[in-house]
Amino acid sequence: IVVMLASPAVMLALLMLNILIIIHLLSVISQNSAGQFFSSGHTNNWAVLVCTSRFWFNYRHVANTLSVYRSVKRLGIPDSHIVLMLADDMACNHRNPKPATVFSHKNMELNVYGDDVEVDYRGYEVTVENFLRVLTGRLPPSTPRSKRLLSDDRSNILIYLTGHGGNGFLKFQDSEEISNVELADAFEQMWQKRRYNELLFIIDTCQGASMYERFYSPNIMALASSQVGEDSLSHQPDLAIGVHLMDRYTFYMLEFLEDIHPASKTNMNDLFKVCPKSQCVSTPGHRTDLFLRDPGSVLITDFFGSVRKVELTMDAINLTDPIKQMEEDPVNGEEQKEVYSYADQLPVSEIIHQKPKQKDWHPPDGFILGLWTLILLVFFKTYGIKHLKHIF
Amino acid sequence: MAITEVERRRGQLAALSIAAVVIIVGVPLWWRTTETYRAWLPVSQIKDLAKLQLHLSADVEVVFARGTVTPEQQKKVPLTQTQDEEHTVDGDLLMQFMILRSQNMKPARSFDSQTFFPEDTTLRYRYETKYRTATIMEEDALKKPTAAEADLSLHMLSESPCGSLVVYVIPESSSLLPEDVNVYIGQRRTALVRISAQMRVGKTLEQLLAQLEPQIKQVLQVMSFSHTDITVALSDRVRFRPGNKESIADSMRAFKSSPGYEITFSLLNPDPKSHQLHWDIEGAVQTYIQPLLTKLSPLANFSMDSQTLYYTMLGVTPRFDSSFEAYTLNADSLAHVINPVEARLGSNAASSNPVLNFLLYVPDIRHSPLYIHDHRKQEVPSNAFHSPRWGGIMVYNVNGFYGSETEFPVHVNINMAKVMGVFLAQLRLLLGVQSLSPPPGFLVAPCGSTGLADWELDRLMWSRSVENIATATTTITSLAQLLDQIGNIVINDNIAQQVSSAVTSLQLAMAELEVGNLGFALQYSKEAILASEKAFFDPSLLHLLYFPDDQKFAIYIPLFLPMCVPILLSMLKIVSEARQRRREKQAKKE
């Protein structure tokens, strides 16, 4: 009744208001590049993807990590900005019925291994020490560029960990653990040296939420697949391969990421809703209190993709000098040209005929000494001390 | 009975001596062998450095040409004045916020916030202005027909040291400057300021100087450091202060200070069947880019390489625009161009220096010509774009070089002067040479063939020195804080030495800045940064020794408890026997 009573003048005013709002929005969208910078404050993206468990039955952890690797590459982060750590080689494992493949979906629908996977840390190189060294940057000087995390203060970093975990720790290689305090300290050191602008930490293990409890550095957002006291469950086994192929949380997260393309505007609040208890059986958790921006304004592509900011070059410098010709080179070039040849890769004859290497003599260690002392004591106890003079 | 007495005594002595040995020898030995080696660090000096107090000083010389000062005023010149400006920049608000939050959260270690976190930074700017009259040779130089020639001949007469400025005040009648321009900023370190007629009639020298001051201050803001530049350079410590948007965009665009940079030039030829491209990259780099890099050598080392990539397309399909009869890429789709290309660019595996990529893309014949359009659908004259902290891409159209009947592939010689002009401009922006629009009435001379004016180099050196000093200070203070908090990290001698040398270099750099020796200040600040980064990122500083208390008990109890229990029990037995004897003695007395 109220609507019908509204006069044409009021309706016209409303229409004008709508038009004004639309014009304002359009002008906001086509703003200059200085405005474009302030939406996120980052200029490059990095990803550190770690699978911490070995053995064939932990196939799903490798498949998890490789699937996230695929998504991140698809959305634009280049290999030079991804540090991929896989603790075991499932594709070439002798128990793999389909060698050189790692599947993430049953009935072998999706091979996430492909032929352009670049694994930076493989096998036994995936240790707690190496992981912390990568994060804090304290690598020996001989480490090549591809194994380093060369982020700066304008980098957004995605860190994804998967494996077996417990309350407050994550198991590496079935032999050592990283605790949540160590992880929090590593992130604090990264913050002190301004090695990140914003950090997204995703962990898919049992009791994963315990790993982000201790963070205290700013600008970290954390997601975990299960709360303390809950186990993260795997998704589906494949009867031909014989093991479980993926974990539930990562599986549904990947389904969500399949809908993301480099220009999409989906934000983090949607990522928090991925895999509710009905699908995941465990309760995923997240932590945003350390993050400065509102999660609703954080785009998924801020972390998973790599959308570069771009400015148009308006000026050019007028160069008038002609190019200097390099005269001296042809004369010297002939003399300096060396003839290169391939070095003999495997000098077989040398290897076969070489003498065994002289090993340095080491004094016997504690165990041997202890054993001999025990034998001597028993001897003298049994036969008496008078035999001593026969020895010395 | 006597035997048991002796044996009992012997037992007591044995227990007592074991206890004595354990306490006097064992405990200190265990303590020394389980303690970590920590070399001495100059902690008090580091705490002093944490409150950063930067004093910057610039020398300005103001020279009055004939006709600008009356003879009475001239008597009082030469004159020296000093001006000081103090600013306090608040410490990182975010850091304070996080400290408060962490104190509420009770982290694993107590955060000793009072000792080390970045406090307010005090800045003091000092301008030492010397006034004098022009010499005869300078007068001759100022009589040249154009301002550029005057600038050149003035430069021949005397070369100003880096960090200083000379301002020549010319009379209104001078024809050096065009009508609407009052100030001319030269390619080196000189500026020409035209005095207006009413400024000099019937005034004393002080009034004249007071009138000139605003203009000279403006010149200083353009040619020397300004408060905004310095605040931007300190962005590590004062990150979340919203300055003006342009300066923040500048700080995001330019690479952070680093001891070395790698520059890679790549030629992308997606269609080698049609175009056979030839570019004289070595000659072009030697002629056009190397002079700039030589001029910038006090700032950093540069290494250059080049490559040609075939069959590499842009990731975006350009659209044909019939109004321009050409293919266009609009500004919004440019952001998606870089990623697919970057996967194909290599980089030098041996160094960890930041890489600047400059790509020259020659479109394939089916998408020629290709132009870049801005938001208003206007063509961009340079046909190039750049990405902050990454590099630049230029599109070079070759369809004008041949007709439609030519035989493919066509051999094309690329005009390197045009290409390098654009790349040079992008290189300047990426290295932090700010392109600020000068105030009204100013005429800025175009930078010379090196691509960088001397005063631009000075500005870069100021901001780099300040940035290096701030970064090195933050690194050292956070390293000291880290080593303080985590008691288990071993501090080797080489780390202590690096820290000490970093502290010394920092102190020297700040002293040189205060005096105004910009070159030395930059050099010391670079040494400070190198030493502090080496100390902070030393591989031996890895903390893997987090022991929660229950694990410590679990380790030590099985070792020490079986040994201590008999000793304790025998101690107790001795004490109880002694007490019993004393009671018997007392009972006997009574």
PDB file of C-alpha atoms in Angstrom, chain A residues 175-315:
ATOM      1  CA  SER A 175      61.554 -40.202  12.874  1.00  0.00           C
ATOM      2  CA  GLU A 176      61.361 -36.618  14.091  1.00  0.00           C
ATOM      3  CA  GLU A 177      58.832 -33.977  14.973  1.00  0.00           C
ATOM      4  CA  ILE A 178      58.318 -30.292  14.668  1.00  0.00           C
ATOM      5  CA  SER A 179      56.465 -28.695  17.543  1.00  0.00           C
ATOM      6  CA  ASN A 180      54.018 -25.836  17.290  1.00  0.00           C
ATOM      7  CA  VAL A 181      56.312 -23.637  19.354  1.00  0.00           C
ATOM      8  CA  GLU A 182      59.167 -24.092  16.903  1.00  0.00           C
ATOM      9  CA  LEU A 183      56.872 -23.275  14.020  1.00  0.00           C
ATOM     10  CA  ALA A 184      55.603 -20.157  15.748  1.00  0.00           C
ATOM     11  CA  ASP A 185      59.164 -19.071  16.474  1.00  0.00           C
ATOM     12  CA  ALA A 186      60.130 -19.617  12.833  1.00  0.00           C
ATOM     13  CA  PHE A 187      57.245 -17.432  11.699  1.00  0.00           C
ATOM     14  CA  GLU A 188      58.258 -14.784  14.198  1.00  0.00           C
ATOM     15  CA  GLN A 189      61.766 -14.772  12.790  1.00  0.00           C
ATOM     16  CA  MET A 190      60.300 -14.393   9.327  1.00  0.00           C
ATOM     17  CA  TRP A 191      58.311 -11.425  10.544  1.00  0.00           C
ATOM     18  CA  GLN A 192      61.325  -9.844  12.236  1.00  0.00           C
ATOM     19  CA  LYS A 193      63.202  -9.914   8.977  1.00  0.00           C
ATOM     20  CA  ARG A 194      60.086  -8.892   7.061  1.00  0.00           C
ATOM     21  CA  ARG A 195      60.158 -11.980   4.896  1.00  0.00           C
ATOM     22  CA  TYR A 196      56.463 -11.905   4.238  1.00  0.00           C
ATOM     23  CA  ASN A 197      53.636  -9.449   3.788  1.00  0.00           C
ATOM     24  CA  GLU A 198      50.858 -11.917   4.615  1.00  0.00           C
ATOM     25  CA  LEU A 199      50.987 -15.619   5.326  1.00  0.00           C
ATOM     26  CA  LEU A 200      48.329 -18.268   4.788  1.00  0.00           C
ATOM     27  CA  PHE A 201      48.981 -21.468   6.710  1.00  0.00           C
ATOM     28  CA  ILE A 202      46.992 -24.567   5.817  1.00  0.00           C
ATOM     29  CA  ILE A 203      47.525 -27.866   7.573  1.00  0.00           C
ATOM     30  CA  ASP A 204      45.824 -31.155   6.853  1.00  0.00           C
ATOM     31  CA  THR A 205      46.752 -33.592   9.620  1.00  0.00           C
ATOM     32  CA  CYS A 206      45.128 -35.107  12.658  1.00  0.00           C
ATOM     33  CA  GLN A 207      44.581 -32.494  15.396  1.00  0.00           C
ATOM     34  CA  GLY A 208      45.808 -29.879  12.990  1.00  0.00           C
ATOM     35  CA  ALA A 209      44.360 -26.939  14.905  1.00  0.00           C
ATOM     36  CA  SER A 210      46.964 -27.439  17.627  1.00  0.00           C
ATOM     37  CA  MET A 211      49.700 -26.408  15.212  1.00  0.00           C
ATOM     38  CA  TYR A 212      48.407 -22.876  14.837  1.00  0.00           C
ATOM     39  CA  GLU A 213      47.553 -22.290  18.468  1.00  0.00           C
ATOM     40  CA  ARG A 214      50.910 -20.801  19.310  1.00  0.00           C
ATOM     41  CA  PHE A 215      51.324 -18.289  16.496  1.00  0.00           C
ATOM     42  CA  TYR A 216      51.974 -14.761  17.680  1.00  0.00           C
ATOM     43  CA  SER A 217      53.263 -12.913  14.659  1.00  0.00           C
ATOM     44  CA  PRO A 218      51.021 -10.495  12.765  1.00  0.00           C
ATOM     45  CA  ASN A 219      49.417 -11.084   9.375  1.00  0.00           C
ATOM     46  CA  ILE A 220      49.012 -14.835   9.608  1.00  0.00           C
ATOM     47  CA  MET A 221      45.816 -16.603   8.691  1.00  0.00           C
ATOM     48  CA  ALA A 222      45.608 -20.294   9.494  1.00  0.00           C
ATOM     49  CA  LEU A 223      43.331 -23.116   8.441  1.00  0.00           C
ATOM     50  CA  ALA A 224      43.351 -26.663   9.741  1.00  0.00           C
ATOM     51  CA  SER A 225      41.463 -29.760   8.816  1.00  0.00           C
ATOM     52  CA  SER A 226      40.570 -30.881  12.332  1.00  0.00           C
ATOM     53  CA  GLN A 227      40.388 -29.655  15.880  1.00  0.00           C
ATOM     54  CA  VAL A 228      42.406 -30.884  18.820  1.00  0.00           C
ATOM     55  CA  GLY A 229      41.265 -34.371  19.734  1.00  0.00           C
ATOM     56  CA  GLU A 230      39.877 -35.146  16.280  1.00  0.00           C
ATOM     57  CA  ASP A 231      41.421 -37.163  13.477  1.00  0.00           C
ATOM     58  CA  SER A 232      41.480 -36.070   9.867  1.00  0.00           C
ATOM     59  CA  LEU A 233      40.170 -38.822   7.701  1.00  0.00           C
ATOM     60  CA  SER A 234      41.067 -39.924   4.238  1.00  0.00           C
ATOM     61  CA  HIS A 235      38.696 -39.790   1.381  1.00  0.00           C
ATOM     62  CA  GLN A 236      38.493 -42.835  -0.757  1.00  0.00           C
ATOM     63  CA  PRO A 237      40.655 -45.823  -1.546  1.00  0.00           C
ATOM     64  CA  ASP A 238      41.371 -46.948  -5.033  1.00  0.00           C
ATOM     65  CA  LEU A 239      41.117 -50.691  -5.358  1.00  0.00           C
ATOM     66  CA  ALA A 240      43.611 -50.971  -8.196  1.00  0.00           C
ATOM     67  CA  ILE A 241      46.323 -48.977  -6.483  1.00  0.00           C
ATOM     68  CA  GLY A 242      45.437 -50.343  -3.093  1.00  0.00           C
ATOM     69  CA  VAL A 243      45.799 -47.260  -0.904  1.00  0.00           C
ATOM     70  CA  HIS A 244      43.764 -44.209  -0.026  1.00  0.00           C
ATOM     71  CA  LEU A 245      44.299 -41.517  -2.599  1.00  0.00           C
ATOM     72  CA  MET A 246      43.489 -38.234  -0.857  1.00  0.00           C
ATOM     73  CA  ASP A 247      42.466 -36.779   2.451  1.00  0.00           C
ATOM     74  CA  ARG A 248      38.976 -35.404   2.781  1.00  0.00           C
ATOM     75  CA  TYR A 249      39.801 -31.826   3.637  1.00  0.00           C
ATOM     76  CA  THR A 250      42.211 -31.402   0.775  1.00  0.00           C
ATOM     77  CA  PHE A 251      39.874 -33.178  -1.587  1.00  0.00           C
ATOM     78  CA  TYR A 252      37.036 -30.752  -0.927  1.00  0.00           C
ATOM     79  CA  MET A 253      39.408 -27.815  -0.863  1.00  0.00           C
ATOM     80  CA  LEU A 254      40.595 -28.816  -4.301  1.00  0.00           C
ATOM     81  CA  GLU A 255      37.070 -29.086  -5.585  1.00  0.00           C
ATOM     82  CA  PHE A 256      36.596 -25.551  -4.347  1.00  0.00           C
ATOM     83  CA  LEU A 257      39.806 -24.389  -5.989  1.00  0.00           C
ATOM     84  CA  GLU A 258      38.830 -25.886  -9.351  1.00  0.00           C
ATOM     85  CA  ASP A 259      36.237 -23.148  -9.659  1.00  0.00           C
ATOM     86  CA  ILE A 260      38.807 -20.419  -9.087  1.00  0.00           C
ATOM     87  CA  HIS A 261      40.468 -18.827 -12.093  1.00  0.00           C
ATOM     88  CA  PRO A 262      43.037 -16.052 -12.071  1.00  0.00           C
ATOM     89  CA  ALA A 263      40.502 -13.275 -12.364  1.00  0.00           C
ATOM     90  CA  SER A 264      37.960 -14.547  -9.857  1.00  0.00           C
ATOM     91  CA  LYS A 265      36.919 -12.503  -6.861  1.00  0.00           C
ATOM     92  CA  THR A 266      36.072 -15.250  -4.372  1.00  0.00           C
ATOM     93  CA  ASN A 267      37.207 -14.399  -0.881  1.00  0.00           C
ATOM     94  CA  MET A 268      38.472 -16.261   2.159  1.00  0.00           C
ATOM     95  CA  ASN A 269      35.137 -16.581   3.878  1.00  0.00           C
ATOM     96  CA  ASP A 270      34.197 -19.119   1.242  1.00  0.00           C
ATOM     97  CA  LEU A 271      37.357 -21.086   1.902  1.00  0.00           C
ATOM     98  CA  PHE A 272      36.463 -21.286   5.577  1.00  0.00           C
ATOM     99  CA  LYS A 273      33.205 -22.980   4.673  1.00  0.00           C
ATOM    100  CA  VAL A 274      34.914 -25.736   2.702  1.00  0.00           C
ATOM    101  CA  CYS A 275      34.357 -29.252   3.995  1.00  0.00           C
ATOM    102  CA  PRO A 276      31.760 -28.953   6.743  1.00  0.00           C
ATOM    103  CA  LYS A 277      31.458 -31.681   9.345  1.00  0.00           C
ATOM    104  CA  SER A 278      28.981 -33.638   7.249  1.00  0.00           C
ATOM    105  CA  GLN A 279      31.546 -34.172   4.525  1.00  0.00           C
ATOM    106  CA  CYS A 280      34.764 -34.141   6.493  1.00  0.00           C
ATOM    107  CA  VAL A 281      33.719 -35.939   9.685  1.00  0.00           C
ATOM    108  CA  SER A 282      36.261 -33.737  11.482  1.00  0.00           C
ATOM    109  CA  THR A 283      35.619 -30.057  12.157  1.00  0.00           C
ATOM    110  CA  PRO A 284      37.877 -27.754  10.159  1.00  0.00           C
ATOM    111  CA  GLY A 285      39.095 -24.736  12.034  1.00  0.00           C
ATOM    112  CA  HIS A 286      40.594 -21.417  11.163  1.00  0.00           C
ATOM    113  CA  ARG A 287      42.310 -18.562  12.892  1.00  0.00           C
ATOM    114  CA  THR A 288      42.146 -14.972  11.745  1.00  0.00           C
ATOM    115  CA  ASP A 289      42.766 -12.888  14.839  1.00  0.00           C
ATOM    116  CA  LEU A 290      46.369 -12.186  13.816  1.00  0.00           C
ATOM    117  CA  PHE A 291      45.345 -11.040  10.378  1.00  0.00           C
ATOM    118  CA  LEU A 292      44.953  -7.324   9.856  1.00  0.00           C
ATOM    119  CA  ARG A 293      42.548  -7.265   6.966  1.00  0.00           C
ATOM    120  CA  ASP A 294      39.034  -8.538   7.126  1.00  0.00           C
ATOM    121  CA  PRO A 295      38.942 -12.086   5.661  1.00  0.00           C
ATOM    122  CA  GLY A 296      35.988 -11.104   3.559  1.00  0.00           C
ATOM    123  CA  SER A 297      38.188  -8.685   1.624  1.00  0.00           C
ATOM    124  CA  VAL A 298      41.012 -11.163   1.057  1.00  0.00           C
ATOM    125  CA  LEU A 299      40.829 -12.784  -2.352  1.00  0.00           C
ATOM    126  CA  ILE A 300      41.705 -16.431  -2.817  1.00  0.00           C
ATOM    127  CA  THR A 301      44.029 -15.417  -5.628  1.00  0.00           C
ATOM    128  CA  ASP A 302      45.954 -13.224  -3.171  1.00  0.00           C
ATOM    129  CA  PHE A 303      47.524 -16.441  -1.896  1.00  0.00           C
ATOM    130  CA  PHE A 304      46.821 -19.223  -4.356  1.00  0.00           C
ATOM    131  CA  GLY A 305      47.454 -17.283  -7.517  1.00  0.00           C
ATOM    132  CA  SER A 306      49.857 -14.684  -8.639  1.00  0.00           C
ATOM    133  CA  VAL A 307      48.124 -11.689 -10.076  1.00  0.00           C
ATOM    134  CA  ARG A 308      50.713  -9.102 -10.841  1.00  0.00           C
ATOM    135  CA  LYS A 309      50.143  -5.418 -10.495  1.00  0.00           C
ATOM    136  CA  VAL A 310      50.926  -3.519 -13.616  1.00  0.00           C
ATOM    137  CA  GLU A 311      51.642   0.091 -14.445  1.00  0.00           C
ATOM    138  CA  LEU A 312      51.814   1.661 -17.861  1.00  0.00           C
ATOM    139  CA  THR A 313      55.131   3.209 -18.765  1.00  0.00           C
ATOM    140  CA  MET A 314      54.355   6.761 -19.650  1.00  0.00           C
ATOM    141  CA  ASP A 315      57.788   8.217 -20.258  1.00  0.00           C
TER     142      ASP A 315
END
